[in-house]
Coordinates of C-alpha atoms in Angstrom, one line a residue:
X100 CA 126.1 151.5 20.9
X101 CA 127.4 149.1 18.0
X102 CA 130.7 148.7 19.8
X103 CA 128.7 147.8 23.0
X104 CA 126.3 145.4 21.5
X105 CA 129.0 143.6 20.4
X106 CA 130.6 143.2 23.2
X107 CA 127.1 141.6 24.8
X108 CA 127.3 139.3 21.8
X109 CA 130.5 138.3 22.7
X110 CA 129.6 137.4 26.1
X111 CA 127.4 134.9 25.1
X112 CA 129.4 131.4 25.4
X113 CA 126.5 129.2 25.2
X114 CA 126.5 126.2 23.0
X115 CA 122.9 127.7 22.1
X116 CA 121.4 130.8 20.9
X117 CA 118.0 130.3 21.5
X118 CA 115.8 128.1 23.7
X119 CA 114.4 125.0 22.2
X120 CA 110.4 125.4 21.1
X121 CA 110.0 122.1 23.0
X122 CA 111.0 123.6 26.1
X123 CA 109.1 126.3 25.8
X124 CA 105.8 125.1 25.2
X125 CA 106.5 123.2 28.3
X126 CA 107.7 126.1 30.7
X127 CA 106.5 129.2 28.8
X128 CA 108.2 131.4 31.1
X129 CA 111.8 130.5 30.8
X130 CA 111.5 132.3 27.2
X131 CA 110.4 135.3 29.5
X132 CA 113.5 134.8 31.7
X133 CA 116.1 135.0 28.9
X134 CA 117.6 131.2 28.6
X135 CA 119.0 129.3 26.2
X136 CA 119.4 125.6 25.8
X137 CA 122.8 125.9 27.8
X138 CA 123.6 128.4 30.0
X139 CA 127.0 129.5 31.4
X140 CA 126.7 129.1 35.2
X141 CA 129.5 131.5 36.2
X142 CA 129.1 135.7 35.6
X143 CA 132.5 137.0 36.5
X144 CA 131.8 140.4 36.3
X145 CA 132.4 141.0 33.0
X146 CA 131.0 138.0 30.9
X147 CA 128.7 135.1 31.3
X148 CA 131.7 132.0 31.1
X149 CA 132.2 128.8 33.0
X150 CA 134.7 126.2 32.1
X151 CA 132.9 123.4 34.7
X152 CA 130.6 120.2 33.6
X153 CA 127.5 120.8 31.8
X154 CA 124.6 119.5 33.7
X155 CA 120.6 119.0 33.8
X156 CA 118.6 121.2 36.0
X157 CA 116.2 118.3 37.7
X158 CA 112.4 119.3 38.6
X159 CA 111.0 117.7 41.5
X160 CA 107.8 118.2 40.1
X161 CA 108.4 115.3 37.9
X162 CA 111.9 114.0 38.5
X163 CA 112.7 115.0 34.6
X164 CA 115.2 117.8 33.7
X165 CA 113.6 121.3 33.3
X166 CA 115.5 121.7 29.6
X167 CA 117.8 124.4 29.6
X168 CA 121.5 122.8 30.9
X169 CA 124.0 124.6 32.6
X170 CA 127.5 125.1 32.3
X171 CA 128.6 124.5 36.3
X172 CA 132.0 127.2 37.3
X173 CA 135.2 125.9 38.7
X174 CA 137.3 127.1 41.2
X175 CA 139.4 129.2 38.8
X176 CA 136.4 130.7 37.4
X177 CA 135.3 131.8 41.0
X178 CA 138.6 132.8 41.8
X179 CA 138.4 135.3 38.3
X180 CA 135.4 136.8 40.1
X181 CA 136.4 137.4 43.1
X182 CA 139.9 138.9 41.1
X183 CA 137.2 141.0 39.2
X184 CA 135.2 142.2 42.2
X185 CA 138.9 143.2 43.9
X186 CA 139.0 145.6 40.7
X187 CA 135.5 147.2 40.8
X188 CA 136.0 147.5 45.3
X189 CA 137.0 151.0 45.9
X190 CA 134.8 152.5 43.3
X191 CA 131.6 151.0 44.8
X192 CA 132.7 151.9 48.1
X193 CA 133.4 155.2 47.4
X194 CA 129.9 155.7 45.8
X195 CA 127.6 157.8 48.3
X196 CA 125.1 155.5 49.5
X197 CA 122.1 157.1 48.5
X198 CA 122.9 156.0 44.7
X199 CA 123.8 152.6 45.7
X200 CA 120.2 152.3 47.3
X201 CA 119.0 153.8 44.1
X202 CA 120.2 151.3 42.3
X203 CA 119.2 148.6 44.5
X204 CA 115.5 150.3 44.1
X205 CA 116.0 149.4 40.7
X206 CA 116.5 146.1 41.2
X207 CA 113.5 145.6 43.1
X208 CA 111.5 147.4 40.1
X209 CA 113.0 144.9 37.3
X210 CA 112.2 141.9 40.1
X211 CA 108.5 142.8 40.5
X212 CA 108.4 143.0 36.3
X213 CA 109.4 139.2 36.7
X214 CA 107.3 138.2 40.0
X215 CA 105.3 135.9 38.2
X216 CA 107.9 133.8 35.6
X217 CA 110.5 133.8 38.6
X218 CA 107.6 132.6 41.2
X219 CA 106.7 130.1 38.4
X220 CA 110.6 128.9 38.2
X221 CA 110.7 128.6 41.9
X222 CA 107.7 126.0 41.9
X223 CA 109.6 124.2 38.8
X224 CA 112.8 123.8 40.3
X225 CA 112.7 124.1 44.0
X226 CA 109.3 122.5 44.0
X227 CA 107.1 125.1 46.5
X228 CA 103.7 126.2 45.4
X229 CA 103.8 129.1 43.2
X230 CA 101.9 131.4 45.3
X231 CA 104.7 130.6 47.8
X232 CA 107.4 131.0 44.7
X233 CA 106.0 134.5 43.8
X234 CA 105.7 135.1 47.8
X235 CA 109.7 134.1 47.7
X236 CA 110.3 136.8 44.8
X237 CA 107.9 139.5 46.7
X238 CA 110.3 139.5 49.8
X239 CA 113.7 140.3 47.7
X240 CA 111.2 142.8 46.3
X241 CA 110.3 144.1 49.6
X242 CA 114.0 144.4 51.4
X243 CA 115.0 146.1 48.5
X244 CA 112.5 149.1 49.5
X245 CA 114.3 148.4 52.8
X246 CA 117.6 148.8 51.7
X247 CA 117.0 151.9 49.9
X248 CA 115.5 153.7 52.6
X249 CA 118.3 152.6 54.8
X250 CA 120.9 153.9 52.4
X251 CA 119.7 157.6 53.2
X252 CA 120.1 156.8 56.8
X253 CA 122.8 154.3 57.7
X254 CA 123.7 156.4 61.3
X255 CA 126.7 156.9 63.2
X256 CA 126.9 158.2 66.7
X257 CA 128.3 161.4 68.0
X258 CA 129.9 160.6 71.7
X259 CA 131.2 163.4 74.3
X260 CA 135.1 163.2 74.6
X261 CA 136.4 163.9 78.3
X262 CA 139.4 165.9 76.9
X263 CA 138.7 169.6 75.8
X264 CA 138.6 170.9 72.2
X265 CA 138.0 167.0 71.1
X266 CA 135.5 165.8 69.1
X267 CA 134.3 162.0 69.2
X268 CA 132.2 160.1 66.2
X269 CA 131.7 156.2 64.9
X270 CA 131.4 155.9 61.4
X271 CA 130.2 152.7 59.5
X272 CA 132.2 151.5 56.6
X273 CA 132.1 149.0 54.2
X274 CA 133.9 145.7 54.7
X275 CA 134.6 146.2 51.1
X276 CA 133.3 142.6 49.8
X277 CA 131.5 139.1 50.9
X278 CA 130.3 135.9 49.9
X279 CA 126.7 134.6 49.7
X280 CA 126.3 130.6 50.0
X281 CA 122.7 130.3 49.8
X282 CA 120.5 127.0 50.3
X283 CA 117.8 125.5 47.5
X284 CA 114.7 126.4 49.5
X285 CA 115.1 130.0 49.5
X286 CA 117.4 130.7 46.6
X287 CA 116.1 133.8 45.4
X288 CA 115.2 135.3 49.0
X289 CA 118.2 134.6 50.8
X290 CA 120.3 136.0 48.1
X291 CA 118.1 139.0 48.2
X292 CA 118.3 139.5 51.9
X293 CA 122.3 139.6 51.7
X294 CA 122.7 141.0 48.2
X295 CA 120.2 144.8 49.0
X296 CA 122.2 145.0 52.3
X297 CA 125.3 144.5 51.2
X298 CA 124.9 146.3 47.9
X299 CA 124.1 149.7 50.0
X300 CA 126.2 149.1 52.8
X301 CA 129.0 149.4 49.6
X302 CA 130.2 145.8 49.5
X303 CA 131.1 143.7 45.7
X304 CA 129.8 140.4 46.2
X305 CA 130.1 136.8 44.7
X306 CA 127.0 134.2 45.1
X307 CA 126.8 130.8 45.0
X308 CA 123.9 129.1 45.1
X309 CA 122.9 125.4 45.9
X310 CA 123.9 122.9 43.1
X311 CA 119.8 122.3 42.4
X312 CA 119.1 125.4 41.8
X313 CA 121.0 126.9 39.1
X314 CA 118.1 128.5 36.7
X315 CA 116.6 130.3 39.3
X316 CA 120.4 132.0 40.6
X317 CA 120.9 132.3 36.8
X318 CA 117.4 134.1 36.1
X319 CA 117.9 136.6 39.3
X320 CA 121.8 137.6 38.2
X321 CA 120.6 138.4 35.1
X322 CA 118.0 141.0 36.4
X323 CA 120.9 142.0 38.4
X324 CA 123.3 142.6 36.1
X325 CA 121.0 144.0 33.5
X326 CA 120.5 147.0 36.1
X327 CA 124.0 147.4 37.2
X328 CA 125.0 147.7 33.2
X329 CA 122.2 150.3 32.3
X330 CA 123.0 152.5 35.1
X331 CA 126.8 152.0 33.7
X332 CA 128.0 150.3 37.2
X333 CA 130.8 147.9 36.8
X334 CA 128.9 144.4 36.8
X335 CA 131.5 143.2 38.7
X336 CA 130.5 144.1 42.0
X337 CA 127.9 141.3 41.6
X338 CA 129.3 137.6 40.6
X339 CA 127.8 134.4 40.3
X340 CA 129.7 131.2 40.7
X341 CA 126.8 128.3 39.9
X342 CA 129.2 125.1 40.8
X343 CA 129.6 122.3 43.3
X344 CA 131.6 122.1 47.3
X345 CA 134.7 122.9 45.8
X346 CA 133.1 126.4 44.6
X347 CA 131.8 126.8 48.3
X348 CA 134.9 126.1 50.0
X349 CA 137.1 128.6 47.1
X350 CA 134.4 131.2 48.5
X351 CA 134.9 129.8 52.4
X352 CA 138.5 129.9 51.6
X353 CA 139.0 133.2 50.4
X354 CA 140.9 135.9 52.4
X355 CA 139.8 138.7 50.1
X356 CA 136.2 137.8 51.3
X357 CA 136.0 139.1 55.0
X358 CA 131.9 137.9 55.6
X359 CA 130.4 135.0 54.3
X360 CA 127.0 134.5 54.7
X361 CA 126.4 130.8 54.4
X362 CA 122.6 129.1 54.8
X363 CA 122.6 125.5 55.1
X364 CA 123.1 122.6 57.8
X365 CA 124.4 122.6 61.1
X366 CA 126.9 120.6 60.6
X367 CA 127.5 122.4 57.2
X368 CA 127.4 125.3 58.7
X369 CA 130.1 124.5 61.9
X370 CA 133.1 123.9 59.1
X371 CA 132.2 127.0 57.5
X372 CA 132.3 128.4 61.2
X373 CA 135.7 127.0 61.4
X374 CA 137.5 128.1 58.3
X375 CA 136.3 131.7 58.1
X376 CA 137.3 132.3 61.6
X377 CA 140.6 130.4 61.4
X378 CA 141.8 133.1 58.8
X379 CA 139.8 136.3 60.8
X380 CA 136.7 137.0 58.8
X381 CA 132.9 136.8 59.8
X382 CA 130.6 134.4 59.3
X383 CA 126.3 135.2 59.5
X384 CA 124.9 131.3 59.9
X385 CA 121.5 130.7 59.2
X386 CA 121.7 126.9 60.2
X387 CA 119.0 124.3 61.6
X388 CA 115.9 125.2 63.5
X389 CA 114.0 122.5 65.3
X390 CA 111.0 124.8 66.0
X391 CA 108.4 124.1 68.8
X392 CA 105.1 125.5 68.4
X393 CA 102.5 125.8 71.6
X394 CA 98.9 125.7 72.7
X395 CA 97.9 126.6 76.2
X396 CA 94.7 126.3 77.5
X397 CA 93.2 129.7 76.7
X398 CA 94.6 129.8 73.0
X399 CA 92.1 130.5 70.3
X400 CA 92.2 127.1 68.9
X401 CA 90.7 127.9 65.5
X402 CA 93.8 130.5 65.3
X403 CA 96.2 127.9 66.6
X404 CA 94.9 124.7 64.3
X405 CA 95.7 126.9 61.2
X406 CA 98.7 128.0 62.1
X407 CA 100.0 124.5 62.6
X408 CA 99.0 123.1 59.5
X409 CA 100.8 125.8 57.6
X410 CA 103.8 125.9 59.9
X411 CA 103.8 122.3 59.5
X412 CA 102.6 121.5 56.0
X413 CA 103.6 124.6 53.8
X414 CA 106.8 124.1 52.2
X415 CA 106.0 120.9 51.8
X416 CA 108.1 121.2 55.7
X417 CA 111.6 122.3 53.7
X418 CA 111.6 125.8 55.7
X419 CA 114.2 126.7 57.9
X420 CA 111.0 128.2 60.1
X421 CA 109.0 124.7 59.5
X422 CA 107.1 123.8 62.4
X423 CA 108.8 120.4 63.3
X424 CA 107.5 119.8 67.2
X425 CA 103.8 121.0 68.0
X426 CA 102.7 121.0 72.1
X427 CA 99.5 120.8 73.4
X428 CA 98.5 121.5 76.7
X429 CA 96.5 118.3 77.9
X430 CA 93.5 120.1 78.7
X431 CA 92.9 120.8 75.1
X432 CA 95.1 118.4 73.0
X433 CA 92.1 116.2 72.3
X434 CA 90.3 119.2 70.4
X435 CA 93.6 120.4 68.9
X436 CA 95.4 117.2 67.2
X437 CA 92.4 115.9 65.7
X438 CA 91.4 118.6 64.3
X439 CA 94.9 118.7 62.7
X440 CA 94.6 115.5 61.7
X441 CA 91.0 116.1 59.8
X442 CA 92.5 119.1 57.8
X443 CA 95.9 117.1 57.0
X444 CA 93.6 114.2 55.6
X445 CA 92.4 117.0 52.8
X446 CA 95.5 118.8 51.9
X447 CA 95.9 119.3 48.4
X448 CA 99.1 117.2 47.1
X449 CA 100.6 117.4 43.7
X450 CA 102.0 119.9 41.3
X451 CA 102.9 122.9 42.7
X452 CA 102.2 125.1 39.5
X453 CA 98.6 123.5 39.6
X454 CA 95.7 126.2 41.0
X455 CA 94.1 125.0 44.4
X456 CA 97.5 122.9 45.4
X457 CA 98.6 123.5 48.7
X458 CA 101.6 120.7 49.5
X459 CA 104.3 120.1 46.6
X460 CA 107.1 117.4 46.3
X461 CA 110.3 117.3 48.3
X462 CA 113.1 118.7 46.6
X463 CA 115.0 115.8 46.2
X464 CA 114.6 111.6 46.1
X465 CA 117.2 111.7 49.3
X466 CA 115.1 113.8 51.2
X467 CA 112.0 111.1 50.0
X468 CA 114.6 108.8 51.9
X469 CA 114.8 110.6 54.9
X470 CA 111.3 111.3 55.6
X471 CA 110.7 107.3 55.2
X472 CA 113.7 106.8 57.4
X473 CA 112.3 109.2 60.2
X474 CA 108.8 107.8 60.8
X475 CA 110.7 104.2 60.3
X476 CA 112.6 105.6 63.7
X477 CA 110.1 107.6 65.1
X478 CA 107.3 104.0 65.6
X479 CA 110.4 102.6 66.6
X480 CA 111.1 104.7 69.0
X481 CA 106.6 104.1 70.4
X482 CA 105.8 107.6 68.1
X483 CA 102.3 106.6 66.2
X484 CA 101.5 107.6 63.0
X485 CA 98.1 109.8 63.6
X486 CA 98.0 110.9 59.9
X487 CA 100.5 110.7 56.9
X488 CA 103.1 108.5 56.7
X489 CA 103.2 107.4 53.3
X490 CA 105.8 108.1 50.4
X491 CA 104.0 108.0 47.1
X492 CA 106.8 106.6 44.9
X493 CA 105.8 105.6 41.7
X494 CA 102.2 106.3 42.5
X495 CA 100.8 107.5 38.8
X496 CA 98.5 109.8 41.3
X497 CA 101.6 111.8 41.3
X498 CA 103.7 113.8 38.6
X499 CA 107.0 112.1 40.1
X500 CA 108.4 110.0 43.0
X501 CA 109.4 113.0 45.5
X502 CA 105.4 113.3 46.7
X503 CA 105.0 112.4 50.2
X504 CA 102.1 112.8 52.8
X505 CA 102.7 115.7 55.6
X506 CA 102.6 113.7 58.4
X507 CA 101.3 114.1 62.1
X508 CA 103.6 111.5 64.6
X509 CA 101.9 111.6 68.0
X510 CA 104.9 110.6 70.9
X511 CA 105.9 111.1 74.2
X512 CA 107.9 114.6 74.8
X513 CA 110.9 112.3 76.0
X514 CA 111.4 110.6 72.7
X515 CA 114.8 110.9 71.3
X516 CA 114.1 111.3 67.5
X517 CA 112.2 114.7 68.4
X518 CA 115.0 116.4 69.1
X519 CA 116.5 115.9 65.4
X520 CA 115.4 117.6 63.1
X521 CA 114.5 116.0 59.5
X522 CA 114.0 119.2 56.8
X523 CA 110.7 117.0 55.7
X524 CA 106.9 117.6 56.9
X525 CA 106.9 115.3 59.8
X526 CA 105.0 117.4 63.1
X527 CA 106.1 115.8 66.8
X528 CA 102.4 115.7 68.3
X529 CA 103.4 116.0 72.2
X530 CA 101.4 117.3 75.6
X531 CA 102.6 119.4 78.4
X532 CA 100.9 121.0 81.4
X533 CA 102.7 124.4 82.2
X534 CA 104.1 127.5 81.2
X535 CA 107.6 126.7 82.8
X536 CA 107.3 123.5 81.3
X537 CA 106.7 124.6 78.0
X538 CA 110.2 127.1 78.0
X539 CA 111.5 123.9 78.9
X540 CA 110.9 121.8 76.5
X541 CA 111.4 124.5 73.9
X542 CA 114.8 125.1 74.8
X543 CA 115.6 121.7 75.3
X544 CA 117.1 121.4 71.7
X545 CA 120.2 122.4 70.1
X546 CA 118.8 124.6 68.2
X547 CA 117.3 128.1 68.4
X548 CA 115.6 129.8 65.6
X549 CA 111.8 130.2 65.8
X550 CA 108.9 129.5 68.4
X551 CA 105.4 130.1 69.2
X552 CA 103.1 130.3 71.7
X553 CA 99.2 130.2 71.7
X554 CA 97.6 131.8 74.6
X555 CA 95.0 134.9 75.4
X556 CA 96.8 135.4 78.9
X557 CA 98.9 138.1 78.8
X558 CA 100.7 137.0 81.9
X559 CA 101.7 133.6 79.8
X560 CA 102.7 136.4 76.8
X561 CA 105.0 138.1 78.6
X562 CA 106.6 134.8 80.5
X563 CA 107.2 133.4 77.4
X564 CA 108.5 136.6 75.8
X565 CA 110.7 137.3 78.8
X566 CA 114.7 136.7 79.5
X567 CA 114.0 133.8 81.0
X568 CA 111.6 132.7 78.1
X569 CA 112.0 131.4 74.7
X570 CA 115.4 131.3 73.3
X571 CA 115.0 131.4 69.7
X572 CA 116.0 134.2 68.0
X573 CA 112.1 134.8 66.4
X574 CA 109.8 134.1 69.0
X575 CA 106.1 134.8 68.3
X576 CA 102.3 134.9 70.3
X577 CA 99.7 133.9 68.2
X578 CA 101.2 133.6 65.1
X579 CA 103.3 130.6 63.2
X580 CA 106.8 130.0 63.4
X581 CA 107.1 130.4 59.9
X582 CA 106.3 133.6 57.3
X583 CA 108.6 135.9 59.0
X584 CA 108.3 139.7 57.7
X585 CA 111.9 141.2 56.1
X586 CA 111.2 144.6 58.6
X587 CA 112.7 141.9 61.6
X588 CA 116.3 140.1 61.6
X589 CA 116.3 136.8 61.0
X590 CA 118.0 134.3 62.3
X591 CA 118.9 132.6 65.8
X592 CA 120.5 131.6 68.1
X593 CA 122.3 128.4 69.5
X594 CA 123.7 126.2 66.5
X595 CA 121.2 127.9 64.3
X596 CA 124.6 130.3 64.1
X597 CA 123.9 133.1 65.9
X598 CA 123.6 135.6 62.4
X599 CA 121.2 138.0 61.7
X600 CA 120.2 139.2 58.4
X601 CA 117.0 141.4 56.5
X602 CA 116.1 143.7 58.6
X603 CA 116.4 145.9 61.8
X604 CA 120.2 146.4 62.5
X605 CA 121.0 143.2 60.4
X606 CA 123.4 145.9 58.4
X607 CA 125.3 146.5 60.8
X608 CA 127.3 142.7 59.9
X609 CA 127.8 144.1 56.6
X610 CA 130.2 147.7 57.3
X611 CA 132.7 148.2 59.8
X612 CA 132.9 150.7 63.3
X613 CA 135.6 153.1 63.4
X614 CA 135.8 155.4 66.2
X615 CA 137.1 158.6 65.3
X616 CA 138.5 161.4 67.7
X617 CA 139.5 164.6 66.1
X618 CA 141.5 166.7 68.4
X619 CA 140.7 171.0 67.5
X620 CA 142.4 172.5 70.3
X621 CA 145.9 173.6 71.0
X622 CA 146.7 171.3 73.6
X623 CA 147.4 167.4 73.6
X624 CA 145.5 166.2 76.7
X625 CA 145.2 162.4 77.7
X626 CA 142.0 160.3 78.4
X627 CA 142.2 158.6 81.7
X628 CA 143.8 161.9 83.3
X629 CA 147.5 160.5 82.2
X630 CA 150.4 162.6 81.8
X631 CA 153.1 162.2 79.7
X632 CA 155.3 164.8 79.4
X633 CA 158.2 165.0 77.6

């Protein structure tokens, strides 16, 4: 125990032993979450060391670094993970399943100790309201129940052979290891939704997450880690690589990493595409969305309104699932959009750790820029302003310059700037007329994530449901295009990348098929009826 306590005190690189009382008395719960004033950003496997730049962890909240800095990894320190991971492989996959899902139950016991100082992190450093931070923490919670139950029933098939005295199986494997490139608006989640999977489909694993969000990666692979040691688990089969591109391409790049899971842009995410397949390994995208909410006619408008305004406005719109292009049939858009618009007027802007707030800041000043950039183009283009529309800037009614006011933009459906999508809360107000025009206009995009539709008529459920309906790769009745449960895969389709991860058979892109024929007869006979004698 001496020995081993060392050996923890010798993983500690900081510059700092302890966290400065002047950080803590202004975020309380990083003392909770273990950090110092500087913090290594890369965990190899074995200890906490990066060799990168040392940088500020910048609040949106305020514009104002949080406190505790972080020590960014290199490509050679990635590279020492990965080398580490290699090491710890065969052990991990060799380990029956059921006790990797028991240790991944763990995991989701240490996480709910920490819901409310890692939900209270979230809202300091990704900016989201910290209902919705501890909502964030609450899902890796929840598909880690997933994963453990599905690691005392990954199946396999049992097929009938046509030859005699043969005996035909699939087993599922692990691919042995993977890399997670995650996005800043769902660090912790989207981690989580790789990280219980892989973990009990056998796979080591090396994360990286986005350069803004290094205390929250930090404060997760901590919990992580902490488990994996006290069940005496090599670490390694768990990295973290905090650093900039050239960290994500090392991951992209590497050929002893056969899936990446990368969440980010489009046009992000088509390189990514690129590089992983030109050297043979898998890619699960979680790209763009460019979802389309609709009401019909016989929608329960009540249901409809509020489902809009958090599809729209929650996040403050930085979802993947953000409502970004609301329809109205024209027989009831005047009851619908100003309705929105009353409610939008009332929403609760400010500080996201604040009780009763309800819209936060944008994550960053370039995304402030884009949203003033997109209504510039969007009145430019005849779209009018309904509600919104304002950037609050130095406002001292605001904490800090990334507040801006969800915004309602009223246009025909034929305008161009609608289908671009802008990850800030600007809502496309639009009308239609028909079902058939509504699947039209929702898959008129380049996208294909989520969609809703709004109506009582089961006739209009099941058309929009159909083969020739929707094609997202979430598509909902009555209920927004955002909050998606962890029981369903997520993702979609189109240049939203086609992946699938959380739930369902999302596992299956973790492990590998091998078909297996076992021949216990005394004869060698031929499928297809061949002969072959010799």
């Amino acid at each position: 125990q001496f020995l081993y306590f060392i050996g923890k005190m010798m993983r500690r690189t900081s510059a700092s032993w302890a966290l400065s009382s002047s950080i803590k008395t202004a975020y309380p719960f990083l003392e909770t979450l273990g950090f110092d004033d500087v913090n290594q950003g890369c965990f190899d496997g074995k200890s906490w060391s990066a060799s990168g730049d040392v940088v500020d962890s910048i609040s949106p909240i305020n514009g104002k670094p949080i406190g505790p800095k972080v020590q960014f990894a290199t490509v050679q320190d990635a590279e020492r993970s990965i080398g580490n991971m290699m090491q710890a492989k065969k052990d991990w996959m060799m380990t029956p399943a059921p006790k990797r899902g028991e240790i991944v139950r763990q995991i989701g016991d240490e996480l709910r100790t920490y819901l409310e100082p890692l939900g209270q992190l979230l809202a300091t450093e990704v900016g989201k309201v910290k209902p919705e931070g501890v909502g964030e923490v609450q899902e890796y919670v929840d598909i880690c129940d997933f994963a453990t139950g599905l690691s005392r029933q990954i199946p396999g098939q049992v097929l009938p052979s046509e030859r005699p005295g043969h005996f035909m199986m699939e087993q599922w494997h692990p691919l042995g290891a993977m890399g997670i490139i995650a996005a800043f608006n769902f660090p912790i989640a989207v981690f989580g939704w790789n990280s219980a999977i892989s973990m009990v489909a056998g796979n080591t694993q090396i994360w990286k997450p986005a350069e803004t969000t290094p205390l929250s990666a930090i404060a997760t692979q901590k919990i992580v880690t902490r488990v994996l040691e006290r069940n005496g688990v090599n670490p390694a089969i768990a990295t973290l690589a905090v650093g900039g591109r050239d960290v994500g391409s090392s991951i992209v790049d590497s050929k002893n990493l056969p899936l990446i899971s990368f969440t980010g842009s489009c046009a992000a995410g088509n390189k990514v595409n690129q590089n992983v397949a030109a050297r043979f390994g898998k890619a699960i995208l979680e790209l763009g969305g460019n979802n389309a909410l609709f009401v019909h006619e016989d929608a329960d408008l009540e249901m409809a309104v509020r489902s809009i305004v958090f599809g729209a406005a929650g996040t403050c719109g930085q979802r993947c699932t953000t409502l970004r292009r609301l329809y109205v049939h024209e027989k009831v858009y005047d009851k619908v959009v100003p309705r929105v618009v009353e409610i939008y007027k009332n929403l609760k802007i400010g500080n996201p750790l604040n009780e009763g707030i309800l819209v936060g800041p944008l994550h960053t000043l370039s995304a402030v820029e884009a949203y003033k950039t997109a209504i510039a183009r969007a009145e430019k283009e005849g779209g009018k302003v309904l509600v919104g529309g304002k950037a609050f800037g130095d406002d001292p009614s605001m904490p800090g310059p990334n507040y801006v006011q969800p915004t309602v933009v009223e246009c025909d459906v034929n305008t161009p700037c609608v289908k671009d999508e802008v990850f800030v809360p600007i809502v496309y107000a639009m009308k239609y007329s028909t079902i058939d025009e509504a699947i039209e206009l929702n898959n008129s995009v380049e996208q294909g994530l989520s969609s809703s539709m709004f109506t009582l008529n089961v006739r209009n459920q099941h058309r929009w449901l159909s083969a020739v309906g929707s094609d997202t790769g979430i598509v909902n009745v009555n209920v927004p295009t955002n909050g998606a449960e962890i029981g369903g895969a997520f993702g979609g389709e189109k240049a939203t990348g086609g992946g699938r991860e959380s739930g369902s058979d999302a596992w299956k892109q973790y492990m590998r098929r091998a078909t297996t024929t076992i021949n216990y007869s005394t004869e060698l006979p031929l499928a297809q009826g061949i002969n072959f004698n010799v």
